[in-house]
Amino acid sequence: MTLFKPFAAALLASVALTAIPAADAKPAGAKAGSTAVSAADPLAGLEVDIPAKRFVLKNGLTLIVHEDKSAPLVAVNIWYHVGSKNEPAGKSGFAHLFEHLMFNGSEHFNDDFFKATEKIGASDQNGTTDNDRTNYFQTVPKAALDSILWLESDRMGHLLGAIDQAKLDEQRAVVKNEKRRGENNPYSKAQDLIIKGTTPPDHPYGHSVIGSMEDLDNASLDDVKQWFRDYYGPSNAVLVLAGDITPAEALAKVEKYFGDIEPGTPVSQPTSWVVKKTGTVRETTYVRAAQPVFIRTWNISDYKSADTDYLQFFAQTFGGSRTTPLVKRLVIDEQLATEADASVSNREIGGQFSISVTAKPGVDLAKIEKIVDEELKKAIASGPSASEMGKVRTQNIAGLVKGLEAIGGFGGKANLLAESETYLGSPDAWKTGWDRFRKATPADLQGAAKRWLSDGDYVLHMVPFGQLSASAEGADRTKMPEPGAAVPAVFPAVERAELANGLKLVVARRTGIPVVNMSLLVNTGVAADWQRETKGANGFAAGLMDQGTKTRTGDQLSDQLGALGASVSSGGGGESSVVSLSAMKPTLGKALDIYADVVLNPAYRIEDVERAKSNALAGLAASKQDGAKAAGRLAGSILHGADSPYGQLVEEADIAAIDPAKLTAFHDRWFKPNNATLVVSGDTSLAEIRPLVEAAFGKWQRGSVPERIVPLTPPATKSIVYLIDKPGAPQSAITASVIAPRRVEGDNAARGAFISAIGGSFTSRINMKLREEKGWAYGASAGIGGGRGSRTYSASATVQTDKTAESMTEIANLLKGAVTDKKMTAKELADAKANMSLGLSSQWSKTAGIAGAVIDQISYDLPQDYYATYPQAIDAVTLEAANAAGAQILAGKPLTWIIAGDLKKIEAGVRALNIGEVRVIDADGKVIR
């Protein structure tokens, strides 16, 4: 489960911002690469709606139904109008704790909720808690809708008999570990300090969502049951069904499963409690981190207020992108910070506006604060420009349209409808905000900023160191309905071609929304860096391509793409460099021209290179101070060794050696059309897109490319434990690894089934042992990662410090048992296969999922029909094959351990295990003792 604590109303912003129609005209004198951007809104003609039907059952349950036949899936999203603001004194954290308990079984399915949902093929599933609501959601195959409605209604109406002291103690331990995990981040204390500095103790928002350790410890079984009686009745809930279902079908099913549940206790809700402050409250705190952080916060209007929408818009124009005043001055021009942001937390009874800046090491926060104050005063005095507002509008239209592809999950249509109904009383009330943003003027934003941001701030310096009745009859509660026959997942047809210059073109069509995405894969990666280039050249060369071309600066790129509702990103990975474009179809031609310029003509301006190097050095310093990050950084060098490309560490000296000439040479050497594949996905076809690609890339000249190696690493011959000291750390980060087979070796489907059962799902052996049974970790997992060559299989968990050695013993026993006396069982295989197969429909229902599969096939040199035949491959996996795949991964291989934690508390216990040679290393991998 996820503790959802928004610091920006991203979803509302994406729905509320639209553009004022204007003529499509290019400014006189504008040229390629010019900063002049048309004031026109190229997406103004797009109409957006989420048609929905609203019903209220006799017991008060509100049902919202949205019909979408694009895939045989239904998103199920339940919002209970209860959050941390409903918690009385001494009961902080109750809403979130109860969210966890809702996953531990009900009276007629008294087992882990995920065991049932994995069986029926649920995806995009979770539960979250914030100040104002608790929600539970998942997307299921249409054939499994009865199953999930039976489960959801059983925990709404039949939970109390299943809650006992053991479950309470188990989930209390899990939540406490979740709290410890958050506290392991040195900046996590900011949340509690901001709450205390801005909110009176008696205010509903006067404590954190996760609560205090003391209150969690004091939670009794009676308290928990009373919470359910008070807040979890149908009359305090909104249920949204979105997908392949009609309103009539939905109503009949919901009446059947939910209609006989008692209405519950009427809930009184505060509707507005805005705490407008005067004067400035200032606080300094010290953190174990490399970078200072500046945060400035104001209390603002509530969820329904127009000012909240205007302030959200203002935040995006002030600190939402590299061309906005806050980011441009601090990050781009003066390079005093690695991150800067302005955002709105849009809460039901009173929100907050925050400015946060992560300064570079050694930068005085007083200087940061002075600049923030100067830029904010200028922005309030003049208001945002019409062109900046137009760009933000266009970007948010594009964001909304792209988001509408998803029916469920975080930010999907079901979530938006539930939010609108819960907070505004109607599933289509979100359109009020949409219209408000469409008509907003610079004066509207300026006025709201003057009203709320001119006084009453909190400054934090974080310095290193009706008559309701139940129906007479209900659903059969003696057994959960079995899911019907699922519609087999079908991977869409993929079209392939090759241009005359050798550029391979792969097109996966996905209609439904007018969006086209492109990803150019260039064969580079760490194997290209190794022994030929300056270490890190791949990452810098690819990562800086979207920062400017020979005819466009980074600011010009940002402005021109933003005006088209498009975005370009680039980066260097382990096996390739990737340059991506996401564009709206109406503006694809113009966006593709800019994209080609980014691919073919990166500028590598000295100021951009030096800024990237400075940020990389700051990030490297921060990673060395964070236990889990330090361990992750050293894993490749420890497991693969210095003689392998996979074992190379990019150090400070390597970063210092990077310069524009080296990056240009890298690009010229590797970026050849005959060394690249362009993957296109979305609302287009090969016949339609090929002429555009030919026009953009047809003149790109082929050329010779250096040979890349496929690194192979032999398994370790003995077990070694590497310890990294992190004094004062409340948790230990544990990783146990072996060298695993290449992707092209063995049966991938059988291997996937084994991985799922042992550590790849919520109900896997490792997670259930360390999280659910022991309560030592918030989560634990195991899986394979790596490139085309030898890969690593790793089991990982972050555990409470006093259970470090015990957790290592459990992990070692689980991994050994999985290939000896406790091999995968027939039930585990059936569950894993069902989870893998049923999840494919959800993965392939989105453009990103289809494109990701194609990219995966290309990156690992898999057969072209790999994913087209993958459902059949999963179905054919036998128990013998799955266990053989597990043996191929683990059998007879000593484990290599990397542990980061407080050695004063854990070293003696780890050494006492006597599971291998113990080496204490520093953050650079150097052996200390």
PDB file of C-alpha atoms in Angstrom, residues 803-891:
ATOM      1  CA  LYS A 803      16.764  -7.444  12.832  1.00  0.00           C
ATOM      2  CA  THR A 804      19.615  -7.183  10.300  1.00  0.00           C
ATOM      3  CA  ALA A 805      21.306 -10.526  11.009  1.00  0.00           C
ATOM      4  CA  GLU A 806      17.976 -12.307  11.429  1.00  0.00           C
ATOM      5  CA  SER A 807      16.774 -10.950   8.075  1.00  0.00           C
ATOM      6  CA  MET A 808      19.947 -12.167   6.367  1.00  0.00           C
ATOM      7  CA  THR A 809      19.328 -15.639   7.766  1.00  0.00           C
ATOM      8  CA  GLU A 810      15.748 -15.644   6.479  1.00  0.00           C
ATOM      9  CA  ILE A 811      16.815 -14.476   2.999  1.00  0.00           C
ATOM     10  CA  ALA A 812      19.583 -17.073   2.793  1.00  0.00           C
ATOM     11  CA  ASN A 813      17.235 -19.865   3.881  1.00  0.00           C
ATOM     12  CA  LEU A 814      14.524 -18.791   1.450  1.00  0.00           C
ATOM     13  CA  LEU A 815      16.872 -18.672  -1.524  1.00  0.00           C
ATOM     14  CA  LYS A 816      18.536 -21.977  -0.670  1.00  0.00           C
ATOM     15  CA  GLY A 817      15.234 -23.699   0.008  1.00  0.00           C
ATOM     16  CA  ALA A 818      13.772 -22.512  -3.303  1.00  0.00           C
ATOM     17  CA  VAL A 819      16.180 -24.794  -5.199  1.00  0.00           C
ATOM     18  CA  THR A 820      16.588 -27.639  -2.652  1.00  0.00           C
ATOM     19  CA  ASP A 821      14.003 -28.923  -0.192  1.00  0.00           C
ATOM     20  CA  LYS A 822      11.345 -26.217  -0.647  1.00  0.00           C
ATOM     21  CA  LYS A 823      11.035 -25.907  -4.382  1.00  0.00           C
ATOM     22  CA  MET A 824       8.236 -24.030  -6.085  1.00  0.00           C
ATOM     23  CA  THR A 825       4.865 -25.721  -5.606  1.00  0.00           C
ATOM     24  CA  ALA A 826       2.113 -26.427  -8.113  1.00  0.00           C
ATOM     25  CA  LYS A 827      -0.096 -23.797  -6.435  1.00  0.00           C
ATOM     26  CA  GLU A 828       2.669 -21.189  -6.592  1.00  0.00           C
ATOM     27  CA  LEU A 829       3.167 -21.985 -10.274  1.00  0.00           C
ATOM     28  CA  ALA A 830      -0.547 -21.673 -11.018  1.00  0.00           C
ATOM     29  CA  ASP A 831      -0.746 -18.357  -9.180  1.00  0.00           C
ATOM     30  CA  ALA A 832       2.383 -17.028 -10.898  1.00  0.00           C
ATOM     31  CA  LYS A 833       1.177 -18.049 -14.357  1.00  0.00           C
ATOM     32  CA  ALA A 834      -2.248 -16.530 -13.756  1.00  0.00           C
ATOM     33  CA  ASN A 835      -0.688 -13.317 -12.494  1.00  0.00           C
ATOM     34  CA  MET A 836       1.700 -13.121 -15.460  1.00  0.00           C
ATOM     35  CA  SER A 837      -0.939 -13.965 -18.079  1.00  0.00           C
ATOM     36  CA  LEU A 838      -3.772 -11.865 -16.746  1.00  0.00           C
ATOM     37  CA  GLY A 839      -1.490  -8.885 -16.262  1.00  0.00           C
ATOM     38  CA  LEU A 840      -0.588  -8.771 -19.942  1.00  0.00           C
ATOM     39  CA  SER A 841      -3.953  -7.294 -20.960  1.00  0.00           C
ATOM     40  CA  SER A 842      -3.384  -4.369 -18.627  1.00  0.00           C
ATOM     41  CA  GLN A 843       0.244  -3.888 -19.712  1.00  0.00           C
ATOM     42  CA  TRP A 844      -0.673  -3.895 -23.367  1.00  0.00           C
ATOM     43  CA  SER A 845      -3.716  -1.662 -22.934  1.00  0.00           C
ATOM     44  CA  LYS A 846      -1.490   1.427 -22.854  1.00  0.00           C
ATOM     45  CA  THR A 847       0.779   2.888 -25.507  1.00  0.00           C
ATOM     46  CA  ALA A 848       3.720   2.969 -23.112  1.00  0.00           C
ATOM     47  CA  GLY A 849       3.293  -0.732 -22.326  1.00  0.00           C
ATOM     48  CA  ILE A 850       3.312  -1.726 -25.990  1.00  0.00           C
ATOM     49  CA  ALA A 851       6.299   0.484 -26.767  1.00  0.00           C
ATOM     50  CA  GLY A 852       8.127  -0.848 -23.707  1.00  0.00           C
ATOM     51  CA  ALA A 853       7.676  -4.426 -24.904  1.00  0.00           C
ATOM     52  CA  VAL A 854       8.996  -3.583 -28.369  1.00  0.00           C
ATOM     53  CA  ILE A 855      11.984  -1.762 -26.878  1.00  0.00           C
ATOM     54  CA  ASP A 856      12.628  -4.726 -24.580  1.00  0.00           C
ATOM     55  CA  GLN A 857      12.588  -7.140 -27.531  1.00  0.00           C
ATOM     56  CA  ILE A 858      15.060  -5.001 -29.468  1.00  0.00           C
ATOM     57  CA  SER A 859      17.348  -4.234 -26.511  1.00  0.00           C
ATOM     58  CA  TYR A 860      17.841  -7.897 -25.590  1.00  0.00           C
ATOM     59  CA  ASP A 861      18.013  -9.306 -29.158  1.00  0.00           C
ATOM     60  CA  LEU A 862      14.896 -11.387 -28.567  1.00  0.00           C
ATOM     61  CA  PRO A 863      12.977 -12.978 -31.465  1.00  0.00           C
ATOM     62  CA  GLN A 864      10.658 -10.561 -33.274  1.00  0.00           C
ATOM     63  CA  ASP A 865       7.622 -12.642 -32.317  1.00  0.00           C
ATOM     64  CA  TYR A 866       8.694 -12.896 -28.666  1.00  0.00           C
ATOM     65  CA  TYR A 867       5.766 -10.980 -27.206  1.00  0.00           C
ATOM     66  CA  ALA A 868       3.250 -12.175 -29.794  1.00  0.00           C
ATOM     67  CA  THR A 869       3.879 -15.727 -28.545  1.00  0.00           C
ATOM     68  CA  TYR A 870       4.591 -14.879 -24.898  1.00  0.00           C
ATOM     69  CA  PRO A 871       1.061 -15.724 -23.606  1.00  0.00           C
ATOM     70  CA  GLN A 872       1.401 -19.217 -25.087  1.00  0.00           C
ATOM     71  CA  ALA A 873       4.896 -19.543 -23.595  1.00  0.00           C
ATOM     72  CA  ILE A 874       3.538 -18.739 -20.136  1.00  0.00           C
ATOM     73  CA  ASP A 875       0.712 -21.211 -20.531  1.00  0.00           C
ATOM     74  CA  ALA A 876       3.186 -23.960 -21.475  1.00  0.00           C
ATOM     75  CA  VAL A 877       5.404 -23.569 -18.379  1.00  0.00           C
ATOM     76  CA  THR A 878       5.526 -26.738 -16.287  1.00  0.00           C
ATOM     77  CA  LEU A 879       6.495 -27.104 -12.647  1.00  0.00           C
ATOM     78  CA  GLU A 880       9.637 -28.959 -13.695  1.00  0.00           C
ATOM     79  CA  ALA A 881      10.604 -26.143 -16.061  1.00  0.00           C
ATOM     80  CA  ALA A 882      10.021 -23.436 -13.443  1.00  0.00           C
ATOM     81  CA  ASN A 883      12.140 -25.231 -10.854  1.00  0.00           C
ATOM     82  CA  ALA A 884      14.818 -25.913 -13.458  1.00  0.00           C
ATOM     83  CA  ALA A 885      14.885 -22.190 -14.245  1.00  0.00           C
ATOM     84  CA  GLY A 886      15.302 -21.471 -10.542  1.00  0.00           C
ATOM     85  CA  ALA A 887      18.169 -23.929 -10.327  1.00  0.00           C
ATOM     86  CA  GLN A 888      19.820 -22.235 -13.312  1.00  0.00           C
ATOM     87  CA  ILE A 889      19.716 -18.976 -11.357  1.00  0.00           C
ATOM     88  CA  LEU A 890      20.631 -20.088  -7.832  1.00  0.00           C
ATOM     89  CA  ALA A 891      21.748 -23.703  -7.472  1.00  0.00           C
TER      90      ALA A 891
END
